[in-house]
Coordinates of C-alpha atoms in Angstrom, one line a residue:
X75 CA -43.5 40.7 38.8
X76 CA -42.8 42.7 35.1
X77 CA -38.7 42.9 36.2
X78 CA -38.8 38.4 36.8
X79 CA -40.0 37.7 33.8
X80 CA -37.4 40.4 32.2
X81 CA -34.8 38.8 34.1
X82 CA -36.1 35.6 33.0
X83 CA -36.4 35.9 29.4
X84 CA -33.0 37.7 29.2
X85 CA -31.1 34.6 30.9
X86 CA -33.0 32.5 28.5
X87 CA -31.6 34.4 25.5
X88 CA -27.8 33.9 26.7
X89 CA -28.4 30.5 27.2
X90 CA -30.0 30.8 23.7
X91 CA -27.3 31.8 22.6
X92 CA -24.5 29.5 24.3
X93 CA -26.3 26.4 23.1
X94 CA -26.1 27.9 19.4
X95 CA -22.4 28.8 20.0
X96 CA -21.9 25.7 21.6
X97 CA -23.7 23.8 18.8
X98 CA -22.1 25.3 15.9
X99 CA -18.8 24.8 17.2
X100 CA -19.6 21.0 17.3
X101 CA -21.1 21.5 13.4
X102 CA -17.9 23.3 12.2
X103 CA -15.4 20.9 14.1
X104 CA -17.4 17.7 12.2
X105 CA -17.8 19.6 8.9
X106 CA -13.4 20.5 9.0
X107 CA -13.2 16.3 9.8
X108 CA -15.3 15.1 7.3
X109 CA -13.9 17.7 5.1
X110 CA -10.1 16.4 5.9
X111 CA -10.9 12.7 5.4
X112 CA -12.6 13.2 2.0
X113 CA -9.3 14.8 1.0
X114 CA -7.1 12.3 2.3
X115 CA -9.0 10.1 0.8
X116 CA -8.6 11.6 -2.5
X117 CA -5.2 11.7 -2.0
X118 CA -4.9 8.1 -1.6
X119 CA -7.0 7.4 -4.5
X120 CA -4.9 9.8 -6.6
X121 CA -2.2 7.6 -5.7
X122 CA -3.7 4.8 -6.3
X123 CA -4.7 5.8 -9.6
X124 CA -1.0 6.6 -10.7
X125 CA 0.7 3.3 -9.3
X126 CA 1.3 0.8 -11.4
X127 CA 3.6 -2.3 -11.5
X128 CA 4.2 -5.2 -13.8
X129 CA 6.6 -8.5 -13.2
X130 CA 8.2 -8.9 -16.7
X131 CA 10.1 -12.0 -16.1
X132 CA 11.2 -15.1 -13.1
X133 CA 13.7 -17.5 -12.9
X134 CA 12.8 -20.4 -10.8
X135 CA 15.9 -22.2 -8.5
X136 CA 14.1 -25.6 -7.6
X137 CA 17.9 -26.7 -5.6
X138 CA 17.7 -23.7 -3.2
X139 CA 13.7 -23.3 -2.9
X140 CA 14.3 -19.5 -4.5
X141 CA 11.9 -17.8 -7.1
X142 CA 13.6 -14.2 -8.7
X143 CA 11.0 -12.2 -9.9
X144 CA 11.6 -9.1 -11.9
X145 CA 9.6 -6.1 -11.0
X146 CA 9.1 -2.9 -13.4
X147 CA 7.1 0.2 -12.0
X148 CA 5.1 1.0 -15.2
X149 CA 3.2 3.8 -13.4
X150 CA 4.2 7.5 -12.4
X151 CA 4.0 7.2 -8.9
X152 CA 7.8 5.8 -7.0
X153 CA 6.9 3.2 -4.8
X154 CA 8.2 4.1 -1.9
X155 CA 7.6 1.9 1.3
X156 CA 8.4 -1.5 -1.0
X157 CA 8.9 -3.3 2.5
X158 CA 5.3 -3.3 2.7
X159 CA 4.6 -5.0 -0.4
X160 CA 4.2 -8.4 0.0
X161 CA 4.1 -11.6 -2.4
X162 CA 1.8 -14.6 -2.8
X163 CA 2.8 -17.7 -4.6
X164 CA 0.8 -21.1 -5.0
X165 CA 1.4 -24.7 -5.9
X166 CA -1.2 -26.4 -8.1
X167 CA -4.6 -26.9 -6.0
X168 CA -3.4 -25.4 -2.9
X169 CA -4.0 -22.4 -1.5
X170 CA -2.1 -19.3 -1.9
X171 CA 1.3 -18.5 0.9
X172 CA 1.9 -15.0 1.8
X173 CA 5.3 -14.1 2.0
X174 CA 6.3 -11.1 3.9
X175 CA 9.5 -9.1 3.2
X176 CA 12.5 -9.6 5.4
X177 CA 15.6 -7.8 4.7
X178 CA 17.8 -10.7 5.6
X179 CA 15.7 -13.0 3.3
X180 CA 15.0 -16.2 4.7
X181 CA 12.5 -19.3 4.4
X182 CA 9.1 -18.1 4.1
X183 CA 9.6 -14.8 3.6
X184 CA 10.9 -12.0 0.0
X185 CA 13.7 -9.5 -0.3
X186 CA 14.9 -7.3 -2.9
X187 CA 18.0 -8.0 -4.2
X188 CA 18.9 -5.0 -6.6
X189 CA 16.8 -1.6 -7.9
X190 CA 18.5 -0.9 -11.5
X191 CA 18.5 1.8 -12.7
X192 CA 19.0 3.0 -9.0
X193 CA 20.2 6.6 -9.8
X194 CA 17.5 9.1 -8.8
X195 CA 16.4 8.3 -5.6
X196 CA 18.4 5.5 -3.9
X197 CA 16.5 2.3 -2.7
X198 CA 13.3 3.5 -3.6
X199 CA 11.3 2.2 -6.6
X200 CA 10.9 4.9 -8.8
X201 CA 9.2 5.0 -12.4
X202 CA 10.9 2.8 -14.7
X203 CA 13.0 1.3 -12.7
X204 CA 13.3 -2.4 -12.6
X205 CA 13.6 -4.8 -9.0
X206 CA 14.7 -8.1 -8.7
X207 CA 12.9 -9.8 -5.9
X208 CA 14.6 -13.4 -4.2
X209 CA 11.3 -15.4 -2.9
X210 CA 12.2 -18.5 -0.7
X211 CA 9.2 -20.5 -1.0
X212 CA 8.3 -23.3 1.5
X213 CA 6.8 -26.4 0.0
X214 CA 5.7 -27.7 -3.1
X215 CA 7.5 -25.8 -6.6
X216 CA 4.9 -22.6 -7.0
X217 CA 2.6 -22.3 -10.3
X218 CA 1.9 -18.9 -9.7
X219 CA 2.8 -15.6 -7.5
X220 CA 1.4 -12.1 -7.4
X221 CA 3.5 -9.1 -6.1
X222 CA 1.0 -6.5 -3.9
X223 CA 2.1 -2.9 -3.3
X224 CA 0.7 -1.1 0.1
X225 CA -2.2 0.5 -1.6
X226 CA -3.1 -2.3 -2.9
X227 CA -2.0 -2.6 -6.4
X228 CA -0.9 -5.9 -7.6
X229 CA 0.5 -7.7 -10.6
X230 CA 0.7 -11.5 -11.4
X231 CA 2.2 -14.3 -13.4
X232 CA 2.0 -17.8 -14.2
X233 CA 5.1 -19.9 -13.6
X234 CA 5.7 -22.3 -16.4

């Protein structure tokens, strides 16, 4: 009877032990996740922090349905996936149109039209540097537009 309950005790240590092991695996494998996300997502906010944008002028072509907005980057990060950005325009008491960028251009949607100076890093927006957008609106003459980078950074102005 003394050598069972040796026997038993000592396989209930092991799987003591397994079930720790096994259980601060799982702890270490969440705290590395959670620890990865919070830095991503301080890396995004970093971003964030550093991107600016401001649109320092339009020209408005009623005959072909085309807005031309000019876009400086005014902060330190390049923007770099400016196919992602997207513009909003509205008329007076209706409710904003998203446009969404098309190379080709096109009713309904924005493309870029030149990146000046374009020197450093071709087609990409970097600090500094100045964009002229071409808008083809749909509808009634806009009042207003706003120009949205991916992470979410945004500049507006009132067409008058």
């Amino acid at each position: 009877m003394g050598a069972a309950s040796v026997i038993a005790s000592a396989i209930s240590i092991v799987l003591i032990v397994v079930v720790a092991y096994v259980v601060m695996g799982g702890v270490l494998i969440t705290a590395e996740t959670v620890a990865d996300a919070q830095s991503a997502r301080l890396q995004q906010e970093e971003l964030r922090l550093h991107t600016g944008i401001e649109i320092t002028g339009y020209t408005l072509n009623q005959g072909t349905s085309t807005l031309y907005l000019n876009l400086t980057n005014t902060g330190s990060e390049p923007v770099l996936t400016y196919d992602q950005m997207v513009v909003f325009t509205a008329a007076a008491n209706t409710s904003p149109v998203y446009y969404p960028y098309e190379p080709a251009g096109g009713a309904g949607t924005w493309s870029w039209l030149t990146i000046s100076p374009d020197l450093v890093h071709p087609k990409q927006l970097d600090p500094d540097e100045a964009m002229n957008l071409s808008v083809r609106y749909t509808g009634d003459r806009p009042d207003w537009a706003q120009v949205t980078t991916p992470n979410g950074i945004s500049d507006s102005i009132y067409l008058r």
